[in-house]
PDB file of C-alpha atoms in Angstrom:
ATOM      1  CA  ASP A 245     -36.495 -12.955  21.394  1.00 92.00           C
ATOM      2  CA  ILE A 246     -37.506  -9.338  20.932  1.00 96.00           C
ATOM      3  CA  GLN A 247     -36.597  -8.064  17.459  1.00 98.00           C
ATOM      4  CA  MET A 248     -35.506  -4.454  17.012  1.00 98.00           C
ATOM      5  CA  THR A 249     -35.846  -2.788  13.620  1.00 98.00           C
ATOM      6  CA  GLN A 250     -34.244   0.558  12.818  1.00 98.00           C
ATOM      7  CA  SER A 251     -35.041   2.861   9.940  1.00 98.00           C
ATOM      8  CA  PRO A 252     -33.518   4.064   7.822  1.00 97.00           C
ATOM      9  CA  SER A 253     -30.479   1.774   7.496  1.00 97.00           C
ATOM     10  CA  SER A 254     -28.486   4.693   6.164  1.00 97.00           C
ATOM     11  CA  LEU A 255     -28.990   8.408   5.988  1.00 96.00           C
ATOM     12  CA  SER A 256     -27.183  11.308   4.337  1.00 96.00           C
ATOM     13  CA  ALA A 257     -27.415  14.706   5.981  1.00 96.00           C
ATOM     14  CA  SER A 258     -25.577  18.016   6.255  1.00 95.00           C
ATOM     15  CA  VAL A 259     -24.057  19.838   9.186  1.00 95.00           C
ATOM     16  CA  GLY A 260     -26.799  21.781  10.929  1.00 96.00           C
ATOM     17  CA  ASP A 261     -29.608  19.451   9.817  1.00 96.00           C
ATOM     18  CA  ARG A 262     -32.160  17.980  12.198  1.00 97.00           C
ATOM     19  CA  VAL A 263     -32.108  14.189  11.967  1.00 97.00           C
ATOM     20  CA  THR A 264     -34.472  11.538  13.283  1.00 98.00           C
ATOM     21  CA  ILE A 265     -33.806   7.799  13.496  1.00 98.00           C
ATOM     22  CA  THR A 266     -36.601   5.363  14.289  1.00 98.00           C
ATOM     23  CA  CYS A 267     -36.518   2.075  16.189  1.00 98.00           C
ATOM     24  CA  ARG A 268     -39.417  -0.356  16.408  1.00 98.00           C
ATOM     25  CA  ALA A 269     -39.701  -3.322  18.788  1.00 98.00           C
ATOM     26  CA  SER A 270     -41.496  -6.561  17.892  1.00 98.00           C
ATOM     27  CA  GLN A 271     -43.463  -6.319  21.155  1.00 97.00           C
ATOM     28  CA  SER A 272     -44.032  -3.672  23.788  1.00 97.00           C
ATOM     29  CA  ILE A 273     -40.895  -2.878  25.771  1.00 96.00           C
ATOM     30  CA  SER A 274     -42.305   0.008  27.819  1.00 94.00           C
ATOM     31  CA  SER A 275     -39.436   2.525  28.023  1.00 94.00           C
ATOM     32  CA  TYR A 276     -36.611  -0.034  28.154  1.00 95.00           C
ATOM     33  CA  LEU A 277     -34.842   1.376  25.110  1.00 97.00           C
ATOM     34  CA  ASN A 278     -31.291   2.664  24.815  1.00 98.00           C
ATOM     35  CA  TRP A 279     -29.333   4.390  22.034  1.00 98.00           C
ATOM     36  CA  TYR A 280     -25.623   4.145  21.180  1.00 98.00           C
ATOM     37  CA  GLN A 281     -23.234   5.898  18.827  1.00 98.00           C
ATOM     38  CA  GLN A 282     -20.326   4.028  17.270  1.00 98.00           C
ATOM     39  CA  LYS A 283     -17.466   5.447  15.218  1.00 98.00           C
ATOM     40  CA  PRO A 284     -15.225   3.239  13.052  1.00 96.00           C
ATOM     41  CA  GLY A 285     -12.743   1.188  15.061  1.00 95.00           C
ATOM     42  CA  LYS A 286     -14.154   2.363  18.379  1.00 97.00           C
ATOM     43  CA  ALA A 287     -16.382   0.885  21.054  1.00 98.00           C
ATOM     44  CA  PRO A 288     -19.998   2.053  21.149  1.00 98.00           C
ATOM     45  CA  LYS A 289     -20.916   4.979  23.389  1.00 98.00           C
ATOM     46  CA  LEU A 290     -24.163   5.214  25.361  1.00 98.00           C
ATOM     47  CA  LEU A 291     -26.202   8.296  24.412  1.00 98.00           C
ATOM     48  CA  ILE A 292     -29.711   7.755  25.764  1.00 98.00           C
ATOM     49  CA  TYR A 293     -31.099   5.258  28.279  1.00 96.00           C
ATOM     50  CA  ALA A 294     -34.660   4.497  29.363  1.00 94.00           C
ATOM     51  CA  ALA A 295     -35.917   5.961  26.071  1.00 96.00           C
ATOM     52  CA  SER A 296     -35.355   9.624  26.956  1.00 96.00           C
ATOM     53  CA  SER A 297     -32.694  10.043  29.657  1.00 95.00           C
ATOM     54  CA  LEU A 298     -29.495  11.684  28.445  1.00 96.00           C
ATOM     55  CA  GLN A 299     -26.336   9.915  29.562  1.00 96.00           C
ATOM     56  CA  SER A 300     -23.904  12.102  31.485  1.00 94.00           C
ATOM     57  CA  GLY A 301     -21.585  14.070  29.222  1.00 96.00           C
ATOM     58  CA  VAL A 302     -23.691  13.647  26.072  1.00 98.00           C
ATOM     59  CA  PRO A 303     -24.539  16.927  24.293  1.00 97.00           C
ATOM     60  CA  SER A 304     -28.106  18.172  24.668  1.00 97.00           C
ATOM     61  CA  ARG A 305     -28.641  18.166  20.884  1.00 97.00           C
ATOM     62  CA  PHE A 306     -29.301  14.435  21.302  1.00 98.00           C
ATOM     63  CA  SER A 307     -32.741  13.458  22.531  1.00 98.00           C
ATOM     64  CA  GLY A 308     -34.879  10.342  22.665  1.00 98.00           C
ATOM     65  CA  SER A 309     -38.583   9.700  22.840  1.00 98.00           C
ATOM     66  CA  GLY A 310     -41.168   6.967  22.627  1.00 98.00           C
ATOM     67  CA  SER A 311     -42.624   4.074  24.576  1.00 97.00           C
ATOM     68  CA  GLY A 312     -44.226   0.747  23.874  1.00 97.00           C
ATOM     69  CA  THR A 313     -42.971  -0.319  20.447  1.00 98.00           C
ATOM     70  CA  ASP A 314     -41.959   2.913  18.681  1.00 98.00           C
ATOM     71  CA  PHE A 315     -38.984   5.088  19.561  1.00 98.00           C
ATOM     72  CA  THR A 316     -36.983   7.906  18.010  1.00 98.00           C
ATOM     73  CA  LEU A 317     -33.526   9.385  18.389  1.00 98.00           C
ATOM     74  CA  THR A 318     -33.277  13.011  17.302  1.00 98.00           C
ATOM     75  CA  ILE A 319     -30.170  15.077  16.713  1.00 97.00           C
ATOM     76  CA  SER A 320     -31.342  18.689  16.669  1.00 96.00           C
ATOM     77  CA  SER A 321     -28.429  20.234  14.759  1.00 95.00           C
ATOM     78  CA  LEU A 322     -25.867  17.867  13.269  1.00 96.00           C
ATOM     79  CA  GLN A 323     -22.236  18.503  14.094  1.00 96.00           C
ATOM     80  CA  PRO A 324     -19.271  17.073  12.165  1.00 94.00           C
ATOM     81  CA  GLU A 325     -18.472  14.671  15.005  1.00 95.00           C
ATOM     82  CA  ASP A 326     -21.990  13.161  14.853  1.00 96.00           C
ATOM     83  CA  PHE A 327     -21.375  11.261  11.631  1.00 93.00           C
ATOM     84  CA  ALA A 328     -21.322   7.679  12.866  1.00 97.00           C
ATOM     85  CA  THR A 329     -23.479   4.564  13.162  1.00 98.00           C
ATOM     86  CA  TYR A 330     -26.326   4.561  15.674  1.00 98.00           C
ATOM     87  CA  TYR A 331     -27.865   1.515  17.350  1.00 98.00           C
ATOM     88  CA  CYS A 332     -30.942   1.033  19.480  1.00 98.00           C
ATOM     89  CA  GLN A 333     -31.038  -1.724  22.109  1.00 98.00           C
ATOM     90  CA  GLN A 334     -33.833  -3.088  24.268  1.00 97.00           C
ATOM     91  CA  SER A 335     -33.352  -3.894  27.947  1.00 95.00           C
ATOM     92  CA  TYR A 336     -36.905  -5.129  28.628  1.00 95.00           C
ATOM     93  CA  SER A 337     -35.770  -8.733  28.295  1.00 94.00           C
ATOM     94  CA  THR A 338     -32.704 -10.165  29.993  1.00 91.00           C
ATOM     95  CA  LEU A 339     -31.863 -11.413  26.484  1.00 94.00           C
ATOM     96  CA  ARG A 340     -30.820  -8.036  25.181  1.00 96.00           C
ATOM     97  CA  THR A 341     -31.074  -7.279  21.470  1.00 97.00           C
ATOM     98  CA  PHE A 342     -29.841  -4.497  19.203  1.00 98.00           C
ATOM     99  CA  GLY A 343     -31.241  -2.934  16.093  1.00 98.00           C
ATOM    100  CA  GLN A 344     -29.263  -3.439  12.893  1.00 98.00           C
ATOM    101  CA  GLY A 345     -27.834   0.068  12.972  1.00 98.00           C
ATOM    102  CA  THR A 346     -28.280   3.340  11.085  1.00 98.00           C
ATOM    103  CA  LYS A 347     -25.239   4.772   9.329  1.00 98.00           C
ATOM    104  CA  LEU A 348     -25.307   8.563   9.269  1.00 97.00           C
ATOM    105  CA  GLU A 349     -23.170   9.964   6.483  1.00 95.00           C
ATOM    106  CA  ILE A 350     -22.216  13.423   5.323  1.00 88.00           C
ATOM    107  CA  LYS A 351     -24.180  14.702   2.322  1.00 86.00           C
TER     108      LYS A 351
ATOM    109  CA  GLN B 424     -12.315   6.604  35.999  1.00 95.00           C
ATOM    110  CA  VAL B 425     -13.963   3.421  34.807  1.00 97.00           C
ATOM    111  CA  GLN B 426     -11.713   1.170  32.753  1.00 98.00           C
ATOM    112  CA  LEU B 427     -12.451  -2.148  31.113  1.00 98.00           C
ATOM    113  CA  VAL B 428      -9.597  -3.958  29.392  1.00 98.00           C
ATOM    114  CA  GLU B 429     -10.223  -7.137  27.410  1.00 98.00           C
ATOM    115  CA  SER B 430      -7.579  -9.719  26.595  1.00 97.00           C
ATOM    116  CA  GLY B 431      -7.303 -13.271  25.330  1.00 97.00           C
ATOM    117  CA  GLY B 432      -8.363 -12.870  21.720  1.00 97.00           C
ATOM    118  CA  GLY B 433      -6.530 -14.506  18.861  1.00 97.00           C
ATOM    119  CA  VAL B 434      -6.762 -17.010  16.030  1.00 98.00           C
ATOM    120  CA  VAL B 435      -8.275 -20.417  16.765  1.00 98.00           C
ATOM    121  CA  GLN B 436      -9.322 -23.325  14.581  1.00 97.00           C
ATOM    122  CA  PRO B 437     -12.966 -24.331  14.192  1.00 98.00           C
ATOM    123  CA  GLY B 438     -13.974 -26.541  17.108  1.00 98.00           C
ATOM    124  CA  GLY B 439     -11.350 -24.982  19.346  1.00 98.00           C
ATOM    125  CA  SER B 440     -11.617 -23.056  22.592  1.00 98.00           C
ATOM    126  CA  LEU B 441     -10.576 -19.663  23.883  1.00 98.00           C
ATOM    127  CA  ARG B 442     -11.018 -17.774  27.148  1.00 98.00           C
ATOM    128  CA  LEU B 443     -11.456 -14.025  27.161  1.00 98.00           C
ATOM    129  CA  SER B 444     -10.813 -11.845  30.199  1.00 98.00           C
ATOM    130  CA  CYS B 445     -11.959  -8.343  31.070  1.00 98.00           C
ATOM    131  CA  ALA B 446     -10.100  -6.508  33.828  1.00 98.00           C
ATOM    132  CA  ALA B 447     -12.221  -3.835  35.501  1.00 98.00           C
ATOM    133  CA  SER B 448     -11.152  -0.806  37.520  1.00 98.00           C
ATOM    134  CA  GLY B 449     -12.491   2.545  38.671  1.00 97.00           C
ATOM    135  CA  PHE B 450     -15.779   1.250  40.088  1.00 97.00           C
ATOM    136  CA  THR B 451     -17.063  -1.308  42.585  1.00 97.00           C
ATOM    137  CA  PHE B 452     -17.012  -4.295  40.241  1.00 97.00           C
ATOM    138  CA  SER B 453     -18.863  -6.591  42.658  1.00 97.00           C
ATOM    139  CA  SER B 454     -21.920  -4.291  42.617  1.00 95.00           C
ATOM    140  CA  TYR B 455     -22.668  -4.368  38.876  1.00 96.00           C
ATOM    141  CA  GLY B 456     -23.866  -6.814  36.290  1.00 96.00           C
ATOM    142  CA  MET B 457     -21.583  -7.306  33.305  1.00 97.00           C
ATOM    143  CA  HIS B 458     -22.088  -8.196  29.662  1.00 98.00           C
ATOM    144  CA  TRP B 459     -20.229  -9.504  26.646  1.00 98.00           C
ATOM    145  CA  VAL B 460     -21.186  -8.004  23.265  1.00 98.00           C
ATOM    146  CA  ARG B 461     -19.628  -8.912  19.923  1.00 98.00           C
ATOM    147  CA  GLN B 462     -19.371  -7.401  16.465  1.00 98.00           C
ATOM    148  CA  ALA B 463     -18.493  -9.433  13.393  1.00 98.00           C
ATOM    149  CA  PRO B 464     -16.347  -7.625  10.806  1.00 97.00           C
ATOM    150  CA  GLY B 465     -18.447  -4.991   9.040  1.00 96.00           C
ATOM    151  CA  LYS B 466     -21.608  -6.043  10.901  1.00 97.00           C
ATOM    152  CA  GLY B 467     -23.764  -4.746  13.732  1.00 98.00           C
ATOM    153  CA  LEU B 468     -23.671  -5.341  17.460  1.00 98.00           C
ATOM    154  CA  GLU B 469     -24.797  -8.656  18.961  1.00 98.00           C
ATOM    155  CA  TRP B 470     -25.337  -9.143  22.684  1.00 98.00           C
ATOM    156  CA  VAL B 471     -23.703 -12.401  23.823  1.00 98.00           C
ATOM    157  CA  ALA B 472     -24.107 -12.922  27.569  1.00 98.00           C
ATOM    158  CA  PHE B 473     -24.900 -11.276  30.928  1.00 97.00           C
ATOM    159  CA  ILE B 474     -23.957 -12.141  34.495  1.00 97.00           C
ATOM    160  CA  ARG B 475     -25.475 -10.584  37.601  1.00 96.00           C
ATOM    161  CA  TYR B 476     -23.307  -8.721  40.083  1.00 96.00           C
ATOM    162  CA  ASP B 477     -22.867 -11.747  42.326  1.00 95.00           C
ATOM    163  CA  GLY B 478     -22.719 -14.391  39.595  1.00 94.00           C
ATOM    164  CA  SER B 479     -26.050 -15.841  40.716  1.00 95.00           C
ATOM    165  CA  ASN B 480     -27.683 -15.694  37.292  1.00 96.00           C
ATOM    166  CA  LYS B 481     -26.320 -15.934  33.783  1.00 97.00           C
ATOM    167  CA  TYR B 482     -28.060 -15.396  30.463  1.00 97.00           C
ATOM    168  CA  TYR B 483     -26.974 -16.196  26.921  1.00 97.00           C
ATOM    169  CA  ALA B 484     -27.932 -15.418  23.348  1.00 97.00           C
ATOM    170  CA  ASP B 485     -29.353 -18.457  21.551  1.00 96.00           C
ATOM    171  CA  SER B 486     -26.409 -18.358  19.130  1.00 97.00           C
ATOM    172  CA  VAL B 487     -23.901 -19.206  21.901  1.00 98.00           C
ATOM    173  CA  LYS B 488     -25.958 -21.084  24.482  1.00 98.00           C
ATOM    174  CA  GLY B 489     -24.363 -24.386  25.419  1.00 98.00           C
ATOM    175  CA  ARG B 490     -20.991 -23.364  23.932  1.00 98.00           C
ATOM    176  CA  PHE B 491     -20.035 -20.191  25.830  1.00 98.00           C
ATOM    177  CA  THR B 492     -19.851 -19.653  29.601  1.00 98.00           C
ATOM    178  CA  ILE B 493     -19.721 -16.277  31.301  1.00 98.00           C
ATOM    179  CA  SER B 494     -18.201 -16.038  34.772  1.00 98.00           C
ATOM    180  CA  ARG B 495     -16.607 -13.531  37.109  1.00 98.00           C
ATOM    181  CA  ASP B 496     -14.132 -13.322  39.966  1.00 98.00           C
ATOM    182  CA  ASN B 497     -15.114 -10.392  42.150  1.00 98.00           C
ATOM    183  CA  SER B 498     -11.942 -10.774  44.229  1.00 98.00           C
ATOM    184  CA  LYS B 499      -9.919 -10.099  41.074  1.00 98.00           C
ATOM    185  CA  ASN B 500     -12.294  -7.562  39.474  1.00 98.00           C
ATOM    186  CA  THR B 501     -12.319  -9.705  36.358  1.00 98.00           C
ATOM    187  CA  LEU B 502     -14.978 -10.951  33.963  1.00 98.00           C
ATOM    188  CA  TYR B 503     -14.481 -14.008  31.774  1.00 98.00           C
ATOM    189  CA  LEU B 504     -15.949 -15.626  28.682  1.00 98.00           C
ATOM    190  CA  GLN B 505     -15.078 -19.261  28.055  1.00 98.00           C
ATOM    191  CA  MET B 506     -15.755 -20.067  24.409  1.00 98.00           C
ATOM    192  CA  ASN B 507     -15.879 -23.708  23.295  1.00 98.00           C
ATOM    193  CA  SER B 508     -16.781 -25.423  20.017  1.00 98.00           C
ATOM    194  CA  LEU B 509     -15.935 -22.252  18.133  1.00 98.00           C
ATOM    195  CA  ARG B 510     -17.321 -21.703  14.647  1.00 98.00           C
ATOM    196  CA  ALA B 511     -16.359 -19.396  11.808  1.00 98.00           C
ATOM    197  CA  GLU B 512     -19.439 -17.293  12.569  1.00 98.00           C
ATOM    198  CA  ASP B 513     -18.047 -16.539  16.035  1.00 98.00           C
ATOM    199  CA  THR B 514     -15.330 -14.417  14.418  1.00 98.00           C
ATOM    200  CA  ALA B 515     -15.801 -10.931  15.865  1.00 98.00           C
ATOM    201  CA  VAL B 516     -14.489  -8.221  18.107  1.00 98.00           C
ATOM    202  CA  TYR B 517     -15.654  -9.073  21.625  1.00 98.00           C
ATOM    203  CA  TYR B 518     -16.418  -6.230  24.031  1.00 98.00           C
ATOM    204  CA  CYS B 519     -17.097  -6.407  27.738  1.00 98.00           C
ATOM    205  CA  ALA B 520     -19.540  -3.810  29.002  1.00 98.00           C
ATOM    206  CA  LYS B 521     -20.755  -2.639  32.393  1.00 98.00           C
ATOM    207  CA  ASP B 522     -24.474  -2.674  33.148  1.00 96.00           C
ATOM    208  CA  LEU B 523     -25.896   0.765  33.920  1.00 94.00           C
ATOM    209  CA  ARG B 524     -27.489   1.187  37.317  1.00 90.00           C
ATOM    210  CA  VAL B 525     -29.015   4.577  38.187  1.00 87.00           C
ATOM    211  CA  THR B 526     -31.798   5.686  40.498  1.00 87.00           C
ATOM    212  CA  ILE B 527     -34.243   8.301  39.229  1.00 83.00           C
ATOM    213  CA  PHE B 528     -37.006   9.475  41.588  1.00 85.00           C
ATOM    214  CA  GLY B 529     -36.530   6.329  43.621  1.00 87.00           C
ATOM    215  CA  VAL B 530     -36.753   4.026  40.596  1.00 85.00           C
ATOM    216  CA  VAL B 531     -33.708   1.869  39.815  1.00 85.00           C
ATOM    217  CA  ILE B 532     -32.944   1.759  36.105  1.00 83.00           C
ATOM    218  CA  THR B 533     -30.625  -0.893  34.706  1.00 86.00           C
ATOM    219  CA  GLY B 534     -30.012  -2.625  31.403  1.00 88.00           C
ATOM    220  CA  ALA B 535     -28.017  -0.211  29.266  1.00 95.00           C
ATOM    221  CA  PHE B 536     -24.285  -0.621  28.725  1.00 97.00           C
ATOM    222  CA  ASP B 537     -22.674   2.527  30.097  1.00 96.00           C
ATOM    223  CA  TYR B 538     -18.989   1.626  29.811  1.00 98.00           C
ATOM    224  CA  TRP B 539     -17.258  -0.539  27.232  1.00 98.00           C
ATOM    225  CA  GLY B 540     -13.796  -1.972  26.806  1.00 98.00           C
ATOM    226  CA  GLN B 541     -11.743  -1.458  23.653  1.00 97.00           C
ATOM    227  CA  GLY B 542     -12.532  -4.957  22.401  1.00 98.00           C
ATOM    228  CA  THR B 543     -10.486  -8.044  21.575  1.00 98.00           C
ATOM    229  CA  LEU B 544     -10.555  -9.767  18.178  1.00 98.00           C
ATOM    230  CA  VAL B 545     -11.366 -13.458  17.942  1.00 98.00           C
ATOM    231  CA  THR B 546     -10.772 -15.093  14.572  1.00 98.00           C
ATOM    232  CA  VAL B 547     -11.991 -18.639  13.969  1.00 98.00           C
ATOM    233  CA  SER B 548     -10.286 -20.025  10.908  1.00 97.00           C
ATOM    234  CA  SER B 549      -8.419 -23.082   9.727  1.00 93.00           C
TER     235      SER B 549
END
């Protein structure tokens, strides 16, 4: 199976900050990388698919980049509603796998 | 609008069985692959199983292979997960999710989960 590793596991930031979360795959996955946001008690929400394509309805402050094994999710200017847990997920293999998550907290 | 509604969760003893259902609406169910994803209490997301749009192929995480079976009834717009030989470590919220399918510059992109249900809790305990 393809292992996905996110860093950091947790992050404290302030409203207005620029934040970057990293995801690394155990083998090359081309651009088959997706990002999700999850708030407590809610289902995850798709933010970015195919490494850099913004899902419909997602604010443009979210962006994704990378290919091969290294990927990043960037939030350009944190808003109060962005404090949540973020997951990466690979879709290169039919056996999908997620990263362990990055919890973004208010500083 | 797309809606996915899971049902069938509950408390079951170790070694027992349970069948989850996911009722879909708001899209052409028979045209899309579907997934089950679970989340143990306080833990991260774990992909469980995938079924192609026509049920022709099914894939499972190693942790559930041989115990869980994914299926679908396209005439009823419903996805299922039959769970047998349940273990304590199967305790989780189970989500059904629709497989993304978009075409960009003539290239079909799939594999992300673009819509999710609200989840149903399965507790395996004696």
